[in-house]
Short mmCIF file of the C-alpha atoms (twelve columns), coordinates in Angstrom:
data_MODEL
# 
_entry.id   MODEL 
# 
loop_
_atom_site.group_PDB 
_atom_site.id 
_atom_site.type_symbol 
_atom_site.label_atom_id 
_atom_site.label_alt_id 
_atom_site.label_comp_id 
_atom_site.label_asym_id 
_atom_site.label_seq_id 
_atom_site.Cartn_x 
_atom_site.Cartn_y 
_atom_site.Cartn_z 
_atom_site.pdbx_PDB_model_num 
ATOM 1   C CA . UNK A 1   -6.725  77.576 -11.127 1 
ATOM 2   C CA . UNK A 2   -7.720  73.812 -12.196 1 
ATOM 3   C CA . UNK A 3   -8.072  71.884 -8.847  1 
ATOM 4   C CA . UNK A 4   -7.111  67.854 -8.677  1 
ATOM 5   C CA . UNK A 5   -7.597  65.700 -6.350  1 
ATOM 6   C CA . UNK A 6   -5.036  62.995 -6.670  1 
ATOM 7   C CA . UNK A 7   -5.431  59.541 -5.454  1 
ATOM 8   C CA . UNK A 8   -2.220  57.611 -5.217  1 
ATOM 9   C CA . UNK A 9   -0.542  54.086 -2.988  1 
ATOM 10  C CA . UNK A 10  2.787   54.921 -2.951  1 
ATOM 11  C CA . UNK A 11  5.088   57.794 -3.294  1 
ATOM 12  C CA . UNK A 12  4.967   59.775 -6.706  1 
ATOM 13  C CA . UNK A 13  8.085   59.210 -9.168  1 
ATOM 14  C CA . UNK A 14  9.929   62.039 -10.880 1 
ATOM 15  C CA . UNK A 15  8.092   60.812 -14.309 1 
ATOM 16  C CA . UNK A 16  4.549   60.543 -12.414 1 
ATOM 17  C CA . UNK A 17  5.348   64.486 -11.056 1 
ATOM 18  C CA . UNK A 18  6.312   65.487 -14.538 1 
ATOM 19  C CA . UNK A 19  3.185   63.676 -16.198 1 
ATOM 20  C CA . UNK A 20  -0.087  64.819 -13.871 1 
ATOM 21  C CA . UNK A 21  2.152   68.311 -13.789 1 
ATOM 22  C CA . UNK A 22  1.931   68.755 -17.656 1 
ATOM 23  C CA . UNK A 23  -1.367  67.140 -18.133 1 
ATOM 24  C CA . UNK A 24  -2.991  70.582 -19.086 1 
ATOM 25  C CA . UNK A 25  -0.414  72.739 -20.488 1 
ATOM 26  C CA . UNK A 26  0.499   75.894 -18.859 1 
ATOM 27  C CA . UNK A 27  -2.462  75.781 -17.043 1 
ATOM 28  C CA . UNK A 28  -1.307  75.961 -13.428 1 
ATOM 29  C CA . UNK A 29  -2.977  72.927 -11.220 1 
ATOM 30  C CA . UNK A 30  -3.267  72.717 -7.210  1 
ATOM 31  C CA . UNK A 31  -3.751  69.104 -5.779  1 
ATOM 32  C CA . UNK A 32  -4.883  67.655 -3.048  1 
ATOM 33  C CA . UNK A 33  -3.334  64.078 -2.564  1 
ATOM 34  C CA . UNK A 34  -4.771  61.113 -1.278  1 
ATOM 35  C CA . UNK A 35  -2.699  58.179 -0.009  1 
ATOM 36  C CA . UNK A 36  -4.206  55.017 0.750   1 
ATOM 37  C CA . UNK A 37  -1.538  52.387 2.376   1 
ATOM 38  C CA . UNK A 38  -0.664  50.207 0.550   1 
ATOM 39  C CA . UNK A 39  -1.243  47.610 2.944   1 
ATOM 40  C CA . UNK A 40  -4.482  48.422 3.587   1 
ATOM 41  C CA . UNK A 41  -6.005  46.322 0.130   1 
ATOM 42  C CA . UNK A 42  -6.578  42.876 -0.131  1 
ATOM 43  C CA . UNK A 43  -3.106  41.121 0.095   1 
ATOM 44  C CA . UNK A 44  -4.177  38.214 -2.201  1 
ATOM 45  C CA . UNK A 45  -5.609  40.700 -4.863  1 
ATOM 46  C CA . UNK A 46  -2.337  42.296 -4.423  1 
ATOM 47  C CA . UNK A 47  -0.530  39.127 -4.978  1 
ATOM 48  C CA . UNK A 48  -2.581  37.949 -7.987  1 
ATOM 49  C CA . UNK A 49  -1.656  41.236 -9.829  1 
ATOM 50  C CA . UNK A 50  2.344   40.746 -8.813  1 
ATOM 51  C CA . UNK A 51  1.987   37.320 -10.291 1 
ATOM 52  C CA . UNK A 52  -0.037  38.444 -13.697 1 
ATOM 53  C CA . UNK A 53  2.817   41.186 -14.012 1 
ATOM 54  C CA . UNK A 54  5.163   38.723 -13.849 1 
ATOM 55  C CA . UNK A 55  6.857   40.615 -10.453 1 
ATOM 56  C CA . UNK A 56  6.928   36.832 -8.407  1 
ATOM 57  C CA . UNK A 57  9.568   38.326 -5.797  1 
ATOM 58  C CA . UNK A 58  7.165   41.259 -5.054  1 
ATOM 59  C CA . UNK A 59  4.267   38.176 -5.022  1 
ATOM 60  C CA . UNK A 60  6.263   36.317 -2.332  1 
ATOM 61  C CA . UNK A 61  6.990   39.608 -0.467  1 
ATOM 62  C CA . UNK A 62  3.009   40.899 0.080   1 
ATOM 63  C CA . UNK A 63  2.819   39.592 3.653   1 
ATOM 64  C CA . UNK A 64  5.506   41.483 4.574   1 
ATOM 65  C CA . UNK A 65  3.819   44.739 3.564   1 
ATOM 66  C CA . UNK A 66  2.718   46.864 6.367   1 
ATOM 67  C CA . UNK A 67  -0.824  47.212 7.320   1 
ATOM 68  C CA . UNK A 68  -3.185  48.963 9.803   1 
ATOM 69  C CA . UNK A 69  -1.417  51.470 12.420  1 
ATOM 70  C CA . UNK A 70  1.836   49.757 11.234  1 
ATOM 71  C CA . UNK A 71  1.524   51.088 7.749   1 
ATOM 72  C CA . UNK A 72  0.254   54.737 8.463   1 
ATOM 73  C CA . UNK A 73  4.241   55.577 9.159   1 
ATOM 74  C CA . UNK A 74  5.509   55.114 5.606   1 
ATOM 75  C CA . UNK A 75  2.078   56.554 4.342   1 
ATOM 76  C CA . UNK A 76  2.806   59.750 5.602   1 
ATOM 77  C CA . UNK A 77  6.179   59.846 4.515   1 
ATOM 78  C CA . UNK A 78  5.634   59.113 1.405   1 
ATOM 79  C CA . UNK A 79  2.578   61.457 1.383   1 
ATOM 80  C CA . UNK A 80  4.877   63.868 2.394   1 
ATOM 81  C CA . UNK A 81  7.486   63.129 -0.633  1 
ATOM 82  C CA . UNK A 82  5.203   63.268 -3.132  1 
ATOM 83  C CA . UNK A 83  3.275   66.606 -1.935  1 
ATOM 84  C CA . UNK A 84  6.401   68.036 -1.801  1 
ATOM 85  C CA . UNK A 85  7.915   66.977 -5.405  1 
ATOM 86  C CA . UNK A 86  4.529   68.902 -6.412  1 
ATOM 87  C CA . UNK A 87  5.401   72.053 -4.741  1 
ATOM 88  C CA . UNK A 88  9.114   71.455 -6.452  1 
ATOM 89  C CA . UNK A 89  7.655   71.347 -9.803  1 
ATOM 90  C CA . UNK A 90  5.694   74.628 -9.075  1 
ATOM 91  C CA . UNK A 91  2.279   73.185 -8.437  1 
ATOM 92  C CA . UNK A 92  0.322   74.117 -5.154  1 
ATOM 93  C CA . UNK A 93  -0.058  70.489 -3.002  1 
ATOM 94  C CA . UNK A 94  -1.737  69.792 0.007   1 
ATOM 95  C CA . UNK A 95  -2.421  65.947 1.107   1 
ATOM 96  C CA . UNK A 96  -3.661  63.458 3.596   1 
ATOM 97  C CA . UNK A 97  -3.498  59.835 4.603   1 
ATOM 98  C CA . UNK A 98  -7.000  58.063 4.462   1 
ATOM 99  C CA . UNK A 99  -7.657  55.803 6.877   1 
ATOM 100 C CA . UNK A 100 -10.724 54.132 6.024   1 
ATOM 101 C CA . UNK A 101 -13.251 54.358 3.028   1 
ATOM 102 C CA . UNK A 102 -11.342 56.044 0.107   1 
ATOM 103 C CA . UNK A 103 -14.249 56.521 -1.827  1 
ATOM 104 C CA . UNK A 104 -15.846 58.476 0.668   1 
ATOM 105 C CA . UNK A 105 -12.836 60.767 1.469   1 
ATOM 106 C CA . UNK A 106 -12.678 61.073 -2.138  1 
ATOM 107 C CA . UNK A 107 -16.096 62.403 -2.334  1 
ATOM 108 C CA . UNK A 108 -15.968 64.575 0.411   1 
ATOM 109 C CA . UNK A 109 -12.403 66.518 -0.546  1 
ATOM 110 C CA . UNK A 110 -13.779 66.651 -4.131  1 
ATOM 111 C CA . UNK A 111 -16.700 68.637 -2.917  1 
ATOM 112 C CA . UNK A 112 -15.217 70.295 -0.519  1 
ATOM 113 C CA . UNK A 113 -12.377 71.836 -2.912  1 
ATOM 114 C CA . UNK A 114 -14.887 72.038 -5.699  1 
ATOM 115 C CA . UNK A 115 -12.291 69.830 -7.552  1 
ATOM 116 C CA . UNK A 116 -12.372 69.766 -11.294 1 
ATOM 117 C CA . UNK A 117 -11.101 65.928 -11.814 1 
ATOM 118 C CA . UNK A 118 -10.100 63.152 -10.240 1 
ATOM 119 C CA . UNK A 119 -6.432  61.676 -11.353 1 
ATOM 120 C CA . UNK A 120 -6.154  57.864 -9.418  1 
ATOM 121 C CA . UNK A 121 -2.640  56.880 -10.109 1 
ATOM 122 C CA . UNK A 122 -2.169  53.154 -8.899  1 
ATOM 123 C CA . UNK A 123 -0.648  50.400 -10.078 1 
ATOM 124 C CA . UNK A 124 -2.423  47.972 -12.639 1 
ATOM 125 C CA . UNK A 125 -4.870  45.802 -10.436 1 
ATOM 126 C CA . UNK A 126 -5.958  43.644 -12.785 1 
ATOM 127 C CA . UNK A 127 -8.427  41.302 -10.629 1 
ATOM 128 C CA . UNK A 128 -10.475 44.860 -9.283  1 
ATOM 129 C CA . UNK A 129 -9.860  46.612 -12.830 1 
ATOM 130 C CA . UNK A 130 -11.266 42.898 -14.326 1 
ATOM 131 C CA . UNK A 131 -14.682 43.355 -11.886 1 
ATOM 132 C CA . UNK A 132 -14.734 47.034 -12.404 1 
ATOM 133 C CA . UNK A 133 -13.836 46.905 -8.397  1 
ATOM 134 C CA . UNK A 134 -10.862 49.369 -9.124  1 
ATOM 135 C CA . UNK A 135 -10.794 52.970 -7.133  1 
ATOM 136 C CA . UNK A 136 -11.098 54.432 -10.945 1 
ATOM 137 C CA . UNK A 137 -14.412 52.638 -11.696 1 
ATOM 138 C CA . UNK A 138 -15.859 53.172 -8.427  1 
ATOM 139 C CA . UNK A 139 -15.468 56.474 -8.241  1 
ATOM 140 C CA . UNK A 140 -16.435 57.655 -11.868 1 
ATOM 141 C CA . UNK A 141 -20.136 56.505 -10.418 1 
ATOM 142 C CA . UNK A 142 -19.545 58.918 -6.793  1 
ATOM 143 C CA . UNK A 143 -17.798 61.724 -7.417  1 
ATOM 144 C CA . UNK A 144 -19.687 63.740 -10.018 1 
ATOM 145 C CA . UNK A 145 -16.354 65.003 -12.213 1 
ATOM 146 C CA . UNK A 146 -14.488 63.651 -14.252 1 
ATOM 147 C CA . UNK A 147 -12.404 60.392 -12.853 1 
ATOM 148 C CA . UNK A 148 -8.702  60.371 -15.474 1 
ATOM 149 C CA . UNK A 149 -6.762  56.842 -14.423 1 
ATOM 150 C CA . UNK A 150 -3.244  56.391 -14.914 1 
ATOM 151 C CA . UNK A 151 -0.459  53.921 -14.123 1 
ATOM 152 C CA . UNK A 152 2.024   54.889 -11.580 1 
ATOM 153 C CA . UNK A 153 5.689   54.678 -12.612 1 
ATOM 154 C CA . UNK A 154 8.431   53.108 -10.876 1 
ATOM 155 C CA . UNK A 155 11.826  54.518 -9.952  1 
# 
């Protein structure tokens, strides 16, 4: 069985499901998912990227994004969601929250799991992506397999 680990911010759309689900055929996949909070990145980073996508309202909105003990809540809800639209779409799923230091969580569950790739499905950042700050970047140079980025969908 191919093993993923699957780094994501916020819950996992039908399409996203159907897209990381498909990625290798018939070839049946387990993941383990990731979920950093949302609210636990750089709020002006985040705002800079609403504003280059052209999303002002969602700019204007950042503060009001939940962050630290306040955001770990909707995390693992939506953790839950998406782990579970995996297991709908006949994949095996397992997941956890990170609290702090993705990277290093990343590392450890990918050698842990002896994971074959790394999927990091995010929105576009476009300040980290610009600095090659982005979870994608950083962790093609950590985790030793190969790191496959891809832009979250919205519902």
């Amino acid at each position: 069985m191919f093993t993923s680990v699957l780094m994501i911010e916020k819950p996992l759309t039908s399409v996203d499901v159907e897209f990381v689900t498909t990625l290798h055929g018939d070839e049946p996949v387990s993941f383990v998912v990731l979920m950093q909070p949302r609210g636990d990145q750089d709020r002006l980073l985040r705002a800079i990227d609403d504003v280059a996508l052209g999303e002002l309202d969602e700019a204007v909105h950042e503060g009001d994004e939940p962050e630290g003990s306040a955001a770990q809540g909707p995390a693992e809800l939506a953790l839950q969601r998406s782990v579970q639209s995996l297991r709908d779409a006949g994949s095996k799923a397992v997941g956890h929250v990170v609290d702090d230091h993705p990277l290093d969580k990343l590392k450890g569950v990918v050698d842990e799991v002896n994971a074959d790739e790394v999927i990091v499905l995010t929105a576009p950042h476009y300040v980290e992506e610009f600095f090659h700050r982005d979870w994608a970047s950083r962790a093609r140079h950590k985790v030793g397999v190969p790191v496959l980025k891809l832009f979250a969908h919205s519902e």
